[in-house]
Amino acid sequence: MPTSAQRLNQLAGQMSLFFMESCFQCSFVVSINRFVAVFYPTYYRKAFNERTTAIMLLLTTTLSLIYFGLYFVAGSDGCNFYYDQKSNAWTFGTDLCSKRMAHYVDMLSNMVLFAISCVIDVIVFIRLRSSTKAILNTLLYSVMLLCFHIIALFTSNTLSHFLSRTIVWSVAHTVDGLILIYLNPEIKKHLVSIRHFVQIIKDPVSSNNERVVTVYSSTFK
C-alpha cells in the first residue's frame, strides 16, 4: 500500500476512534444526568442548565481529543488503528504503543466506564421501572467491546474476524440510533412531521383533501 494511502487509512481509523470515544463519553454523561434527575430533582434544576451542558460537552470532547491526539504524539513509533485488508477488519497496530492503547484505553477504561454506567442505569431502572434505553445502550456497547477485543482473538478465519471486528462495530452504532429513535417520543413525533411534510410536497392535492376531511370530521363529532 502506498504511504499516502496508508496514512489516510490510519487517519480514518483515528477519526473513527475519536467519534466512538465521544459517543461513549456522552452516553456516560447521560446516565449521570438521568440519575441526578431521578434522585435529586431539586438539585438537578440548579445544576443542569445551559452552562453546565456546555461544560459537559466541552469536557467529553476534550477527553476524546486527548485520546485522539495520543496517536499523533506517538505516531512515529506506531500507535495506529487502521483497516487491515488481509483480515478485512479494523485493528490496532502490532507495536507496543498500539497494544497498550488497545488494552488499557480502548478496552479496560471503556469497560470500566460501561460498568459504572450499568450500575447507575440499573439503580434508576429499579427506581422508575423505565430506563430501558440506557440499559440497552450500555449492554450494546459492552458487547461490541467484548467482540472486538476478546471474541475476535478466538476467531480462526477471515469471515469470523470481519464479523466480530467490523460488522459488530457498525451494527452497534446503527442499533444505538434505532433505539434512540424508537424509545424517544419527541424524535418519533418529528419524524412523523417530516414524513407528512414530504407527502405534502409529493402530492399536495391528496394531502390537502385528507386534512380537510379530518377537520370536517372533528367539527361534526
Short mmCIF file of C-alpha atoms in Angstrom, two decimals:
data_model
loop_
_atom_site.label_atom_id
_atom_site.label_comp_id
_atom_site.label_asym_id
_atom_site.label_seq_id
_atom_site.Cartn_x
_atom_site.Cartn_y
_atom_site.Cartn_z
CA MET A 1 0.00 0.00 0.00
CA PRO A 2 1.40 3.44 -0.88
CA THR A 3 2.48 5.64 2.00
CA SER A 4 -0.18 8.29 1.33
CA ALA A 5 -2.97 5.70 1.18
CA GLN A 6 -1.67 4.03 4.32
CA ARG A 7 -1.62 7.34 6.15
CA LEU A 8 -5.17 8.08 5.01
CA ASN A 9 -6.21 4.65 6.28
CA GLN A 10 -4.67 5.37 9.68
CA LEU A 11 -6.26 8.82 9.83
CA ALA A 12 -9.69 7.34 9.09
CA GLY A 13 -9.16 4.84 11.90
CA GLN A 14 -8.09 7.54 14.34
CA MET A 15 -11.09 9.70 13.43
CA SER A 16 -13.42 6.75 13.97
CA LEU A 17 -11.90 6.22 17.42
CA PHE A 18 -12.44 9.90 18.22
CA PHE A 19 -16.14 9.78 17.34
CA MET A 20 -16.59 6.43 19.06
CA GLU A 21 -14.99 7.70 22.27
CA SER A 22 -17.14 10.84 22.12
CA CYS A 23 -20.20 8.61 21.87
CA PHE A 24 -19.10 6.57 24.90
CA GLN A 25 -18.41 9.67 26.98
CA CYS A 26 -21.76 11.23 26.09
CA SER A 27 -23.56 8.01 26.99
CA PHE A 28 -21.88 8.08 30.40
CA VAL A 29 -22.83 11.72 30.96
CA VAL A 30 -26.45 10.96 30.03
CA SER A 31 -26.51 8.20 32.66
CA ILE A 32 -25.28 10.64 35.31
CA ASN A 33 -27.79 13.23 34.14
CA ARG A 34 -30.65 10.74 34.44
CA PHE A 35 -29.50 9.59 37.88
CA VAL A 36 -29.40 13.13 39.27
CA ALA A 37 -32.77 13.95 37.70
CA VAL A 38 -34.40 10.95 39.38
CA PHE A 39 -32.81 11.05 42.82
CA TYR A 40 -32.07 14.76 43.24
CA PRO A 41 -34.72 16.63 41.22
CA THR A 42 -34.33 19.88 43.16
CA TYR A 43 -30.57 19.95 42.70
CA TYR A 44 -30.97 18.89 39.06
CA ARG A 45 -32.82 22.08 38.15
CA LYS A 46 -29.99 24.16 39.56
CA ALA A 47 -27.05 22.11 38.34
CA PHE A 48 -28.02 21.08 34.81
CA ASN A 49 -28.53 24.34 32.97
CA GLU A 50 -27.23 25.54 29.61
CA ARG A 51 -23.85 26.45 31.09
CA THR A 52 -23.41 23.03 32.68
CA THR A 53 -24.43 21.31 29.46
CA ALA A 54 -21.87 23.31 27.50
CA ILE A 55 -19.17 22.44 30.04
CA MET A 56 -20.02 18.74 29.85
CA LEU A 57 -19.94 18.76 26.07
CA LEU A 58 -16.61 20.58 26.16
CA LEU A 59 -15.23 18.09 28.69
CA THR A 60 -16.30 14.99 26.74
CA THR A 61 -14.95 16.46 23.51
CA THR A 62 -11.65 17.36 25.20
CA LEU A 63 -11.20 13.86 26.61
CA SER A 64 -11.92 12.37 23.21
CA LEU A 65 -9.47 14.77 21.56
CA ILE A 66 -6.77 13.78 24.06
CA TYR A 67 -7.34 10.13 23.20
CA PHE A 68 -7.33 11.05 19.51
CA GLY A 69 -4.18 13.15 19.88
CA LEU A 70 -2.16 10.39 21.52
CA TYR A 71 -1.98 8.62 18.18
CA PHE A 72 -0.29 11.65 16.63
CA VAL A 73 2.10 12.24 19.52
CA ALA A 74 3.35 8.69 19.25
CA GLY A 75 2.80 8.49 15.51
CA SER A 76 6.45 7.99 14.64
CA ASP A 77 6.63 4.92 16.87
CA GLY A 78 3.41 3.41 15.60
CA CYS A 79 0.32 3.62 17.79
CA ASN A 80 -2.03 3.12 14.87
CA PHE A 81 -5.57 1.98 14.27
CA TYR A 82 -6.41 1.08 10.69
CA TYR A 83 -8.38 -1.18 8.37
CA ASP A 84 -6.41 -4.33 7.63
CA GLN A 85 -7.15 -5.57 4.12
CA LYS A 86 -5.83 -9.05 4.86
CA SER A 87 -8.26 -9.73 7.70
CA ASN A 88 -10.96 -7.34 6.42
CA ALA A 89 -11.26 -5.78 9.86
CA TRP A 90 -10.36 -2.68 11.83
CA THR A 91 -7.40 -3.41 14.04
CA PHE A 92 -4.75 -1.81 16.21
CA GLY A 93 -1.09 -1.90 15.23
CA THR A 94 1.31 -4.60 16.41
CA ASP A 95 3.71 -2.18 18.11
CA LEU A 96 3.86 -1.73 21.88
CA CYS A 97 2.11 1.65 21.84
CA SER A 98 -0.87 0.31 19.88
CA LYS A 99 -1.17 -2.74 22.13
CA ARG A 100 -1.19 -0.58 25.24
CA MET A 101 -3.77 1.79 23.79
CA ALA A 102 -5.96 -1.12 22.75
CA HIS A 103 -5.73 -2.91 26.09
CA TYR A 104 -5.67 -0.13 28.68
CA VAL A 105 -7.61 2.65 26.99
CA ASP A 106 -9.94 1.19 24.39
CA MET A 107 -10.88 -1.96 26.30
CA LEU A 108 -10.26 -1.60 30.05
CA SER A 109 -11.11 2.07 30.54
CA ASN A 110 -14.24 1.84 28.41
CA MET A 111 -15.37 -1.36 30.10
CA VAL A 112 -14.99 0.37 33.48
CA LEU A 113 -16.96 3.30 32.07
CA PHE A 114 -19.77 1.00 30.94
CA ALA A 115 -19.71 -0.94 34.21
CA ILE A 116 -20.30 2.29 36.14
CA SER A 117 -22.99 3.32 33.65
CA CYS A 118 -24.67 -0.06 34.00
CA VAL A 119 -24.79 0.23 37.80
CA ILE A 120 -26.24 3.73 37.55
CA ASP A 121 -28.81 2.66 34.95
CA VAL A 122 -29.90 -0.36 36.97
CA ILE A 123 -30.40 1.82 40.05
CA VAL A 124 -32.50 4.24 38.01
CA PHE A 125 -34.40 1.34 36.46
CA ILE A 126 -35.26 -0.06 39.90
CA ARG A 127 -36.49 3.36 40.96
CA LEU A 128 -38.52 4.17 37.84
CA ARG A 129 -39.04 0.80 36.19
CA SER A 130 -38.46 2.63 32.91
CA SER A 131 -34.85 3.10 31.90
CA THR A 132 -34.77 0.67 29.00
CA LYS A 133 -32.84 2.86 26.58
CA ALA A 134 -29.92 3.47 28.93
CA ILE A 135 -29.53 -0.21 29.81
CA LEU A 136 -29.78 -1.29 26.17
CA ASN A 137 -27.13 1.23 25.13
CA THR A 138 -24.75 0.14 27.86
CA LEU A 139 -25.19 -3.55 27.07
CA LEU A 140 -24.88 -2.88 23.35
CA TYR A 141 -21.52 -1.12 23.61
CA SER A 142 -20.24 -3.61 26.18
CA VAL A 143 -20.97 -6.50 23.81
CA MET A 144 -19.30 -4.57 21.00
CA LEU A 145 -16.09 -4.13 23.00
CA LEU A 146 -16.10 -7.77 24.09
CA CYS A 147 -16.49 -8.91 20.49
CA PHE A 148 -13.74 -6.60 19.27
CA HIS A 149 -11.14 -7.31 21.97
CA ILE A 150 -11.95 -10.79 23.29
CA ILE A 151 -14.07 -12.87 20.92
CA ALA A 152 -12.08 -11.77 17.87
CA LEU A 153 -8.96 -13.35 19.40
CA PHE A 154 -10.56 -16.78 19.14
CA THR A 155 -11.70 -16.47 15.53
CA SER A 156 -9.86 -18.71 13.11
CA ASN A 157 -10.92 -17.41 9.70
CA THR A 158 -11.22 -14.11 7.89
CA LEU A 159 -15.03 -14.05 7.85
CA SER A 160 -15.32 -14.51 11.61
CA HIS A 161 -12.69 -11.84 12.16
CA PHE A 162 -14.56 -9.49 9.85
CA LEU A 163 -17.87 -10.11 11.62
CA SER A 164 -16.50 -9.71 15.16
CA ARG A 165 -14.39 -6.61 14.49
CA THR A 166 -16.07 -4.70 11.68
CA ILE A 167 -19.71 -5.73 11.30
CA VAL A 168 -20.38 -5.79 15.05
CA TRP A 169 -18.93 -2.30 15.38
CA SER A 170 -21.11 -0.93 12.58
CA VAL A 171 -24.22 -2.74 13.79
CA ALA A 172 -23.75 -1.45 17.34
CA HIS A 173 -23.77 2.19 16.27
CA THR A 174 -26.69 1.60 13.89
CA VAL A 175 -28.78 -0.15 16.52
CA ASP A 176 -27.94 2.60 19.02
CA GLY A 177 -29.51 5.14 16.67
CA LEU A 178 -32.57 2.94 16.14
CA ILE A 179 -33.00 2.54 19.90
CA LEU A 180 -32.80 6.30 20.32
CA ILE A 181 -35.48 6.86 17.68
CA TYR A 182 -37.79 4.06 18.83
CA LEU A 183 -37.74 4.93 22.53
CA ASN A 184 -37.82 8.71 22.16
CA PRO A 185 -41.36 10.01 21.53
CA GLU A 186 -40.14 13.51 20.62
CA ILE A 187 -37.92 12.22 17.82
CA LYS A 188 -40.71 9.96 16.56
CA LYS A 189 -43.08 12.94 16.53
CA HIS A 190 -40.63 14.99 14.46
CA LEU A 191 -40.12 12.09 12.06
CA VAL A 192 -43.88 11.83 11.54
CA SER A 193 -43.99 15.57 10.87
CA ILE A 194 -41.16 15.29 8.34
CA ARG A 195 -42.89 12.37 6.63
CA HIS A 196 -46.12 14.35 6.44
CA PHE A 197 -44.23 17.35 5.02
CA VAL A 198 -42.64 15.18 2.32
CA GLN A 199 -46.04 13.74 1.50
CA ILE A 200 -47.45 17.26 1.03
CA ILE A 201 -44.62 18.13 -1.35
CA LYS A 202 -45.12 14.98 -3.41
CA ASP A 203 -48.91 15.08 -3.51
CA PRO A 204 -50.29 18.40 -2.22
CA VAL A 205 -53.83 17.78 -3.50
CA SER A 206 -54.36 14.46 -1.71
CA SER A 207 -52.72 15.73 1.47
CA ASN A 208 -54.94 18.82 1.47
CA ASN A 209 -58.06 16.69 0.95
CA GLU A 210 -57.08 14.44 3.86
CA ARG A 211 -56.58 17.47 6.07
CA VAL A 212 -59.98 18.91 5.08
CA VAL A 213 -61.73 15.60 5.78
CA THR A 214 -60.03 15.36 9.17
CA VAL A 215 -61.07 18.88 10.15
CA TYR A 216 -64.61 18.29 8.85
CA SER A 217 -64.96 15.05 10.81
CA SER A 218 -63.66 16.57 14.04
CA THR A 219 -66.02 19.53 13.66
CA PHE A 220 -69.19 17.43 13.42
CA LYS A 221 -68.34 14.90 16.11
#
